[in-house]
Coordinates of C-alpha atoms and ligand atoms in Angstrom, one line a residue:
M1 CA 37.3 30.9 9.4
P2 CA 35.2 31.7 6.4
K3 CA 33.7 28.7 4.6
L4 CA 35.3 27.1 1.5
L5 CA 34.4 28.8 -1.7
D6 CA 32.1 26.3 -3.3
D7 CA 32.0 25.6 -6.9
M8 CA 29.0 26.7 -8.8
D9 CA 28.6 25.3 -12.2
F10 CA 24.9 24.7 -13.0
F11 CA 25.5 24.3 -16.8
Q12 CA 28.6 22.1 -16.6
L13 CA 30.8 24.8 -18.0
D14 CA 33.8 22.8 -16.7
E15 CA 33.4 20.5 -19.6
M16 CA 34.1 23.4 -21.9
L17 CA 37.4 24.2 -20.2
S18 CA 40.8 22.7 -20.9
S19 CA 42.7 21.0 -18.1
E20 CA 45.2 23.9 -18.0
E21 CA 42.3 26.4 -17.6
R22 CA 40.8 24.3 -14.8
M23 CA 44.2 24.0 -13.1
A24 CA 44.8 27.7 -13.2
R25 CA 41.4 28.3 -11.6
E26 CA 41.8 25.6 -8.9
T27 CA 45.3 26.9 -7.9
V28 CA 44.0 30.4 -7.3
K29 CA 40.8 29.1 -5.6
Q30 CA 42.9 27.3 -3.0
F31 CA 45.2 30.3 -2.6
V32 CA 42.1 32.5 -1.9
Q33 CA 40.8 29.9 0.5
N34 CA 44.0 29.5 2.4
E35 CA 45.8 32.8 2.2
V36 CA 43.2 35.5 1.5
L37 CA 40.0 34.7 3.4
P38 CA 41.6 34.3 6.8
N39 CA 42.8 37.9 6.8
V40 CA 40.8 39.9 4.3
E41 CA 38.2 41.2 6.8
R42 CA 41.0 42.6 8.9
H43 CA 42.5 44.4 6.0
F44 CA 39.1 45.7 5.0
A45 CA 38.5 47.0 8.5
N46 CA 42.0 48.6 8.7
E47 CA 42.0 50.1 5.2
T48 CA 45.2 48.2 4.3
F49 CA 46.2 46.2 1.2
P50 CA 47.6 42.7 2.0
T51 CA 51.1 43.3 0.5
E52 CA 52.1 39.9 1.8
L53 CA 50.1 38.4 -1.0
I54 CA 52.0 40.0 -3.8
H55 CA 54.8 37.5 -3.8
P56 CA 52.6 34.4 -3.8
M57 CA 50.5 35.9 -6.6
A58 CA 53.6 36.5 -8.7
E59 CA 54.7 32.9 -8.1
M60 CA 51.4 31.6 -9.5
G61 CA 52.0 33.7 -12.7
I62 CA 49.0 36.0 -12.1
F63 CA 50.7 39.3 -13.1
G64 CA 50.5 39.7 -16.8
A65 CA 49.2 36.1 -17.0
N66 CA 47.8 36.5 -20.5
L67 CA 50.8 38.3 -21.9
H68 CA 53.4 36.4 -23.9
G69 CA 57.2 36.6 -23.4
Y70 CA 59.0 39.0 -21.1
G71 CA 58.8 36.6 -18.2
C72 CA 54.9 36.4 -18.3
A73 CA 53.0 33.2 -18.0
G74 CA 51.4 33.3 -21.5
M75 CA 48.1 31.8 -20.4
N76 CA 45.1 32.1 -22.6
N77 CA 42.4 34.6 -21.9
V78 CA 39.9 32.2 -20.5
A79 CA 42.4 31.0 -17.9
Y80 CA 43.1 34.7 -17.1
G81 CA 39.4 35.4 -16.6
L82 CA 38.9 32.4 -14.4
I83 CA 41.8 33.6 -12.2
M84 CA 40.1 37.0 -11.9
Q85 CA 36.9 35.3 -10.9
E86 CA 38.6 33.4 -8.1
L87 CA 40.5 36.5 -6.8
E88 CA 37.3 38.5 -6.6
A89 CA 35.5 35.7 -4.8
G90 CA 38.1 36.7 -2.2
D91 CA 37.9 40.4 -2.4
S92 CA 37.4 43.0 -5.3
G93 CA 40.4 44.8 -3.9
L94 CA 42.7 41.9 -4.6
R95 CA 41.3 41.5 -8.1
S96 CA 41.8 45.2 -8.6
F97 CA 45.4 45.0 -7.6
A98 CA 46.0 42.2 -10.1
S99 CA 43.9 44.0 -12.8
V100 CA 45.8 47.2 -12.5
Q101 CA 49.2 45.5 -12.5
S102 CA 48.4 43.3 -15.4
A103 CA 45.7 44.7 -17.7
L104 CA 46.5 48.4 -17.2
A105 CA 50.1 49.0 -16.2
M106 CA 51.8 46.0 -17.8
H107 CA 49.5 46.0 -20.8
A108 CA 50.2 49.7 -21.5
I109 CA 53.9 48.9 -21.7
Y110 CA 53.3 45.7 -23.6
A111 CA 51.1 47.4 -26.2
W112 CA 52.5 50.9 -26.5
G113 CA 56.1 50.7 -25.1
S114 CA 59.5 50.3 -26.8
E115 CA 61.4 47.0 -26.8
E116 CA 63.7 48.5 -24.2
Q117 CA 60.9 49.5 -21.9
K118 CA 59.3 46.0 -22.2
N119 CA 62.6 44.3 -21.4
R120 CA 63.3 46.7 -18.5
Y121 CA 59.9 46.6 -16.8
L122 CA 57.8 43.6 -17.7
P123 CA 59.9 40.7 -16.3
E124 CA 60.2 42.6 -12.9
M125 CA 56.5 43.4 -12.9
A126 CA 55.6 39.7 -13.6
K127 CA 57.7 38.8 -10.6
G128 CA 55.9 41.4 -8.5
K129 CA 59.1 43.1 -7.8
L130 CA 57.9 46.3 -9.5
I131 CA 54.3 47.4 -8.9
G132 CA 52.5 49.6 -11.4
C133 CA 49.5 52.0 -11.3
F134 CA 47.5 53.7 -14.1
G135 CA 46.8 57.3 -14.0
L136 CA 44.0 58.3 -16.3
T137 CA 41.2 59.8 -14.2
E138 CA 41.6 63.4 -12.9
P139 CA 39.6 65.3 -10.3
D140 CA 37.5 67.0 -13.0
H141 CA 37.7 64.3 -15.8
G142 CA 36.4 60.9 -15.0
S143 CA 33.9 59.5 -17.6
D144 CA 35.4 61.8 -20.2
P145 CA 39.1 61.4 -20.1
S146 CA 39.4 63.3 -23.4
G147 CA 39.2 66.5 -21.4
M148 CA 42.3 65.7 -19.3
E149 CA 44.3 68.7 -18.1
T150 CA 47.6 66.9 -17.3
R151 CA 50.1 68.4 -19.7
A152 CA 53.5 67.2 -20.9
R153 CA 55.8 69.6 -22.7
R154 CA 59.1 68.9 -24.4
D155 CA 62.1 70.1 -22.5
G156 CA 65.4 69.6 -24.4
S157 CA 65.6 65.9 -25.0
G158 CA 63.0 65.0 -22.4
W159 CA 59.7 66.1 -21.0
V160 CA 58.2 68.1 -18.1
I161 CA 54.8 66.9 -16.8
N162 CA 52.3 68.9 -14.7
G163 CA 48.9 67.7 -13.5
T164 CA 46.9 65.7 -10.9
K165 CA 45.5 62.2 -11.2
R166 CA 42.8 61.1 -8.7
W167 CA 41.3 57.8 -7.7
I168 CA 44.4 55.8 -8.7
T169 CA 44.5 52.2 -7.5
N170 CA 47.9 51.1 -6.0
G171 CA 49.0 54.7 -6.3
S172 CA 51.2 55.1 -3.3
I173 CA 52.5 51.5 -3.3
A174 CA 53.4 51.6 -7.0
D175 CA 57.0 51.7 -8.2
L176 CA 55.9 53.2 -11.4
A177 CA 52.9 55.1 -12.7
I178 CA 51.6 55.1 -16.3
I179 CA 50.6 58.7 -16.7
W180 CA 48.4 59.8 -19.5
A181 CA 49.0 63.4 -20.5
R182 CA 48.1 65.9 -23.2
V183 CA 50.9 67.0 -25.6
D184 CA 50.7 69.3 -28.7
E185 CA 49.8 66.3 -30.9
G186 CA 47.1 64.9 -28.6
I187 CA 47.2 62.4 -25.8
T188 CA 50.1 60.1 -25.0
G189 CA 51.6 58.1 -22.1
F190 CA 54.7 58.1 -19.9
I191 CA 56.3 55.8 -17.3
V192 CA 57.0 57.9 -14.2
E193 CA 59.0 56.1 -11.6
K194 CA 58.5 56.5 -7.8
G195 CA 60.9 59.0 -6.4
T196 CA 61.1 61.2 -9.5
P197 CA 61.4 64.8 -8.1
G198 CA 58.0 66.6 -8.2
F199 CA 56.0 63.3 -8.2
T200 CA 54.1 62.7 -5.0
T201 CA 51.1 60.6 -3.9
T202 CA 48.5 61.0 -1.2
D203 CA 46.1 58.2 -0.2
I204 CA 42.3 58.7 -0.2
H205 CA 40.8 57.7 3.1
G206 CA 37.2 57.4 4.3
K207 CA 36.2 55.0 1.6
F208 CA 33.3 52.7 2.5
S209 CA 34.2 50.5 -0.5
M210 CA 37.4 48.9 -1.7
R211 CA 38.9 49.3 1.8
A212 CA 41.4 46.5 1.2
S213 CA 42.8 48.4 -1.7
I214 CA 45.0 51.5 -1.8
T215 CA 43.5 54.4 -3.8
S216 CA 45.6 57.6 -4.2
E217 CA 45.9 61.0 -5.7
L218 CA 49.0 61.5 -7.8
I219 CA 50.4 65.0 -8.1
L220 CA 52.9 65.9 -10.8
E221 CA 54.7 69.2 -10.3
D222 CA 57.3 70.0 -12.9
V223 CA 58.2 66.3 -13.1
R224 CA 61.2 66.0 -15.5
I225 CA 61.7 62.7 -17.3
G226 CA 63.8 61.6 -20.2
Q227 CA 62.7 60.6 -23.6
Q228 CA 63.1 56.9 -22.6
A229 CA 60.1 57.3 -20.3
H230 CA 57.7 58.2 -23.1
L231 CA 55.6 55.3 -24.5
P232 CA 56.5 55.8 -28.1
Q233 CA 53.6 54.0 -29.7
A234 CA 50.9 55.7 -27.6
R235 CA 49.3 58.2 -29.9
G236 CA 45.8 59.4 -29.0
L237 CA 43.1 58.4 -26.6
K238 CA 42.9 55.0 -28.2
A239 CA 46.0 54.0 -26.3
P240 CA 44.6 54.3 -22.7
L241 CA 41.1 53.2 -23.9
S242 CA 42.6 49.9 -25.3
C243 CA 44.0 49.2 -21.8
L244 CA 40.6 49.8 -20.3
T245 CA 39.2 47.1 -22.6
Q246 CA 41.7 44.6 -21.1
A247 CA 40.8 45.6 -17.6
R248 CA 37.0 45.5 -18.2
Y249 CA 37.4 42.0 -19.6
G250 CA 38.9 40.8 -16.2
I251 CA 36.2 42.8 -14.3
A252 CA 33.4 41.1 -16.2
W253 CA 34.7 37.7 -14.9
G254 CA 35.7 39.0 -11.5
A255 CA 32.3 40.4 -10.5
L256 CA 30.9 36.8 -10.9
G257 CA 33.3 35.6 -8.2
A258 CA 32.0 38.2 -5.7
A259 CA 28.4 37.3 -6.8
R260 CA 29.1 33.6 -6.3
S261 CA 30.5 34.1 -2.9
C262 CA 27.3 36.1 -1.9
Y263 CA 25.0 33.4 -3.4
N264 CA 26.8 30.5 -1.6
C265 CA 26.7 32.3 1.7
A266 CA 23.0 33.2 1.4
L267 CA 22.2 29.6 0.3
D268 CA 24.0 28.2 3.3
Y269 CA 22.4 30.6 5.6
V270 CA 18.7 30.0 4.6
K271 CA 19.2 26.3 4.8
S272 CA 19.9 26.5 8.5
R273 CA 18.1 29.6 9.6
K274 CA 14.6 28.8 10.9
Q275 CA 11.8 31.4 11.1
F276 CA 8.1 30.6 11.5
S277 CA 8.9 26.9 12.3
R278 CA 11.0 25.9 9.3
P279 CA 14.2 26.8 7.4
L280 CA 14.0 30.0 5.4
A281 CA 15.0 27.9 2.3
G282 CA 11.6 26.3 2.3
Y283 CA 9.7 29.6 1.6
Q284 CA 8.8 30.4 -2.0
L285 CA 10.0 34.1 -1.8
V286 CA 13.4 32.9 -0.6
Q287 CA 13.7 30.3 -3.3
S288 CA 12.7 32.8 -6.0
K289 CA 15.6 35.0 -4.9
L290 CA 18.1 32.2 -5.0
V291 CA 16.9 31.1 -8.4
R292 CA 17.3 34.6 -9.8
M293 CA 20.9 34.7 -8.4
L294 CA 21.8 31.3 -9.9
T295 CA 20.3 32.3 -13.2
E296 CA 22.2 35.6 -13.5
I297 CA 25.5 34.2 -12.4
T298 CA 25.2 31.3 -14.9
K299 CA 24.2 33.6 -17.7
G300 CA 27.2 35.9 -16.8
Q301 CA 29.6 32.9 -16.9
L302 CA 28.3 31.9 -20.4
V303 CA 28.9 35.4 -21.7
C304 CA 32.4 35.5 -20.2
L305 CA 33.4 32.2 -21.6
Q306 CA 32.4 33.1 -25.1
L307 CA 34.0 36.5 -24.7
G308 CA 37.2 34.8 -23.6
R309 CA 37.1 32.4 -26.6
L310 CA 36.6 35.4 -28.9
K311 CA 39.5 37.2 -27.3
D312 CA 41.7 34.2 -27.7
Q313 CA 40.9 34.3 -31.4
N314 CA 41.5 38.1 -31.6
R315 CA 37.8 38.5 -32.5
M316 CA 36.6 40.3 -29.4
R317 CA 35.2 43.8 -29.9
P318 CA 35.4 46.5 -27.1
E319 CA 31.6 46.9 -27.2
Q320 CA 31.2 43.2 -26.3
V321 CA 33.5 43.8 -23.3
S322 CA 31.3 46.8 -22.3
F323 CA 28.2 44.5 -22.6
A324 CA 29.8 41.9 -20.2
K325 CA 31.2 44.5 -17.8
R326 CA 27.9 46.4 -17.6
N327 CA 25.7 43.3 -17.2
N328 CA 27.9 41.2 -14.9
V329 CA 28.8 44.0 -12.4
N330 CA 25.3 45.3 -12.2
E331 CA 23.9 41.8 -11.6
A332 CA 26.6 41.0 -9.1
L333 CA 25.7 44.2 -7.2
E334 CA 22.0 43.3 -7.2
I335 CA 22.8 39.8 -6.1
A336 CA 25.0 41.1 -3.2
R337 CA 22.2 43.5 -2.1
V338 CA 19.6 40.7 -2.1
A339 CA 21.9 38.3 -0.4
R340 CA 22.6 40.9 2.3
D341 CA 18.8 41.2 2.9
M342 CA 18.4 37.4 3.1
L343 CA 20.7 37.3 6.1
G344 CA 18.6 39.8 8.0
A345 CA 20.6 41.6 10.7
N346 CA 23.5 39.1 10.2
G347 CA 23.8 40.5 6.7
I348 CA 25.4 43.7 8.0
V349 CA 28.3 42.2 10.0
N350 CA 31.7 41.1 8.8
E351 CA 31.2 37.5 10.1
Y352 CA 29.9 37.0 6.6
P353 CA 31.5 38.3 3.4
I354 CA 28.4 39.7 1.8
I355 CA 28.4 43.3 3.1
R356 CA 32.1 43.6 2.1
H357 CA 31.4 42.4 -1.4
M358 CA 28.3 44.6 -1.7
L359 CA 30.2 47.7 -0.7
N360 CA 33.1 46.8 -3.1
L361 CA 30.8 46.2 -6.0
E362 CA 29.6 49.8 -5.7
T363 CA 33.1 50.8 -6.8
V364 CA 33.3 48.1 -9.5
N365 CA 30.0 49.4 -11.0
T366 CA 31.6 52.9 -11.2
Y367 CA 35.2 52.4 -12.2
E368 CA 36.5 51.3 -15.6
G369 CA 33.5 53.1 -17.1
T370 CA 30.3 53.5 -15.1
Y371 CA 27.2 51.4 -15.8
D372 CA 25.8 54.4 -17.7
V373 CA 28.9 54.9 -19.8
Q374 CA 28.8 51.3 -20.8
T375 CA 25.1 51.7 -21.7
L376 CA 26.0 54.7 -23.9
I377 CA 28.9 52.7 -25.5
L378 CA 26.4 50.0 -26.4
G379 CA 23.7 52.4 -27.5
R380 CA 26.2 54.1 -29.9
D381 CA 27.2 50.7 -31.2
I382 CA 23.7 49.5 -32.0
T383 CA 22.2 52.8 -33.3
G384 CA 25.2 54.6 -34.7
E385 CA 24.2 57.7 -32.7
N386 CA 26.5 59.2 -30.1
A387 CA 24.6 60.1 -27.0
F388 CA 27.6 61.1 -24.8
E389 CA 27.2 64.8 -25.6
Ligands
TGC401 P1 36.1 57.6 -29.0 O1 35.9 58.6 -30.1 O2 35.0 56.7 -28.7 O3 37.4 56.8 -29.1 C1 38.7 57.4 -29.4 C2 39.6 56.3 -30.0 O4 39.7 55.2 -29.1 C3 39.2 54.0 -29.7 N1 38.5 53.3 -28.6 C4 38.9 52.2 -28.1 N2 39.9 51.4 -28.4 C5 40.0 50.2 -27.6 N3 39.2 49.9 -26.6 C6 38.2 50.7 -26.3 N4 37.4 50.4 -25.2 C7 38.0 51.9 -27.0 N5 37.0 52.9 -27.0 C8 37.4 53.8 -28.0 C9 38.2 54.5 -30.8 O5 38.1 53.5 -31.8 C10 38.9 55.7 -31.3 O6 40.0 55.3 -32.1 P2 40.5 56.2 -33.4 O7 41.5 55.3 -34.0 O8 39.3 56.5 -34.2 O9 41.1 57.4 -32.8 O10 36.4 58.5 -27.7 P3 35.5 59.4 -26.8 O11 36.3 60.6 -26.3 O12 34.2 59.6 -27.5 O13 35.3 58.5 -25.4 C11 34.5 57.4 -25.4 C12 34.2 56.9 -24.0 C13 33.3 57.9 -23.2 C14 33.5 55.6 -24.2 C15 35.6 56.8 -23.2 O14 36.1 58.0 -22.9 C16 35.4 55.9 -22.0 O15 35.4 54.7 -22.0 N6 35.2 56.6 -20.8 C17 35.2 55.9 -19.5 C18 36.4 56.3 -18.7 C19 36.9 55.1 -18.0 O16 36.5 54.0 -18.1 N7 37.9 55.3 -17.1 C20 38.6 54.3 -16.4 C21 39.8 54.8 -15.7 S1 40.9 53.5 -15.2 C22 40.1 52.7 -14.0 O17 39.0 53.0 -13.6 C23 40.8 51.7 -13.3 S2 39.9 50.9 -12.0 C24 41.1 50.0 -11.3 C25 40.8 48.6 -11.3 O18 40.5 47.9 -12.3 O19 41.0 48.1 -10.2
FAD402 P1 31.7 61.1 -13.4 O1 32.3 61.0 -14.7 O2 31.6 62.5 -12.8 O3 30.2 60.5 -13.4 C1 29.2 60.8 -12.4 C2 27.9 60.2 -12.9 O4 27.5 60.8 -14.1 C3 27.9 58.7 -13.2 O5 26.7 58.1 -12.8 C4 28.1 58.6 -14.7 O6 27.5 57.4 -15.2 C5 27.2 59.8 -15.1 N1 27.6 60.3 -16.4 C6 28.8 60.8 -16.8 N2 28.8 61.1 -18.1 C7 27.5 60.9 -18.5 C8 26.8 61.1 -19.8 N3 27.4 61.6 -20.9 N4 25.5 60.8 -19.8 C9 24.8 60.3 -18.7 N5 25.4 60.1 -17.5 C10 26.7 60.4 -17.5 N6 40.9 55.7 -12.5 C11 42.1 55.6 -13.0 O7 42.5 56.2 -14.0 N7 43.0 54.6 -12.5 C12 42.6 53.8 -11.4 O8 43.4 53.0 -11.0 C13 41.4 54.0 -10.8 N8 41.0 53.3 -9.7 C14 39.8 53.6 -9.1 C15 39.6 53.0 -7.8 C16 38.4 53.4 -7.1 C17 38.2 52.8 -5.8 C18 37.5 54.3 -7.7 C19 36.2 54.6 -7.0 C20 37.7 54.8 -8.9 C21 38.9 54.5 -9.6 N9 39.2 55.2 -10.8 C22 40.5 55.0 -11.4 C23 38.4 56.2 -11.4 C24 37.2 55.7 -12.1 O9 37.5 55.2 -13.4 C25 36.2 56.9 -12.3 O10 35.6 57.1 -11.0 C26 35.1 56.6 -13.3 O11 35.5 56.5 -14.6 C27 33.9 57.6 -13.2 O12 34.4 58.9 -13.2 P2 33.9 60.0 -12.1 O13 34.1 59.3 -10.7 O14 34.6 61.2 -12.3 O15 32.3 60.2 -12.3

C-alpha cells in the first residue's frame, strides 16, 4: 500500500487558507489516499481509467467545483486549485479527467452556452452522470489551433460537421464532446452527443504517459446536429482559448501535487537507504537535490496561491496563468526526474510512484500549450513582439 501523502508546507501557507479551503483539500487528500492510491498502478499498467471514481468525485463536488449555480459546488478558485493539487498527487490522469470535465467541457457551456444548454447539461455533468470531452487539437493543428480544418456548414435549420480531432482526453468515455469548428464567420463551438450518426471515436494506445487516462481520436463524418447544439456565444478563437486558461490554472496547481509526491517519496527513501556506511540523506549532493525540490515546490505554491486570489477577484490575466503553468510543470518534471535518479534502480519500478508521475508529467508539459508555447505567450506579453510566426 503506498504511503500516506504527506503534507508539505514549508512556509506555513495553511495560515493563508480559509477553513473551507483546507477542508476541501483534506477531503480530497483522504479520498486519494484511500480510493486512488491502492489501485492506480494497476490502471496505469492496464491503460484503463478508474471509472469507479467518477461517482465519489461527483459526490465531493469536484466537477465544476468553481462554477456557480446549475448544481455546481460554487467553491472559490483557491479551493478548486487545492483539489487539483491533491488529485494529481494521486495521478495526473485523474486530475486530467477532472480538468477536462470541469475547466474545459463544463466551462465551455457555462461561458459560451445558452441558458437552455446550461440547464440541460451542467447539473448532470456536476453529478458525473454526463461526461464531457473537449475537441480542439487536430492531427495537423496542435499548438496553432487557428489553422483547424474541422468545418461546420449550415444545413437548413441545423449544421453538418466534418473533421478529425486527435489527442482528446476522455474521448471515448464521454457522453458529449465540445467540438470547435470553422464556419464562414470564423471559429465556433458545438455540443455533439455520443451516438450522433457519423460521430465515432477510436482510442490511442501505446502511450508511455497518462496511461490511467483515456485519449482518443474523434471522427466527424457528415454529423448533423440541430441549432440547439451550437454554443451561441462562442465567436472566434477567444472562446476555446478562454477555456484553456481555466484548465491551465488547474494544471499549475496540479503539477505541484505530482512533484510533492515525488519529493516525499525520495526523502523517505534516502533516509533509510544506506550506501558507503550511512544513509544517503547524510550526503551533501543528496541534500542539495532535496533542497532544490523543496524550494521549487514552495515557490510554485506561492505563485498558485496568489494566482488563485487574483482569479477570485477577477483580476487574473491569461499570461499570469501561462507563467504558472510553464514554470510549475517544468519544475515538477525536473523534480520527478531527479527523484527517479535518487532511488537508483528502484526508481524505475512501480513499487514507487515516481516513474509514473515522471512519465505523466511529460504529457502535462506538452498539453494545454507546450512549455515553448507558454514561453512565447510570455515573451509576447513583455516585449509586445509576436514570435509565434
Ligand atoms: P491570439 O491572437 O493570441 O488570440 C485570439 C483571441 O483570443 C484571446 N486569447 C485568450 N483569451 C483567453 N485566454 C487565453 N489564454 C487567450 N489567448 C488568447 C485573444 O485576446 C484574442 O481575442 P480577440 O478578442 O482579440 O479576438 O491567437 P493566436 O492564433 O495568435 O494563438 C495564440 C496561441 C498560440 C497562444 C494559442 O493558439 C495557444 O494557446 N495555443 C496552444 C494550444 C493549446 O494549448 N491547446 C490545448 C488543447 S486542449 C488540451 O490540451 C487539453 S489537455 C487535457 C487535460 O487538461 O487533461
Ligand atoms: P506541435 O504543435 O506540433 O509542437 C511540436 C513542438 O514544436 C513542441 O515542442 C512545440 O513547443 C514546438 N512549437 C510549436 N510551435 C512553435 C513555435 N511557433 N515556435 C517554436 N516552437 C514551436 N487536445 C485537446 O484539444 N483536447 C484534449 O483533451 C487533449 N488531451 C490531450 C491528452 C494527451 C495525453 C496529450 C498528449 C495531448 C492532449 N491534447 C488535447 C493535445 C495537446 O494540447 C497538444 O498535443 C499540444 O497542444 C501540442 O500540440 P502538438 O502535439 O500538435 O505539437
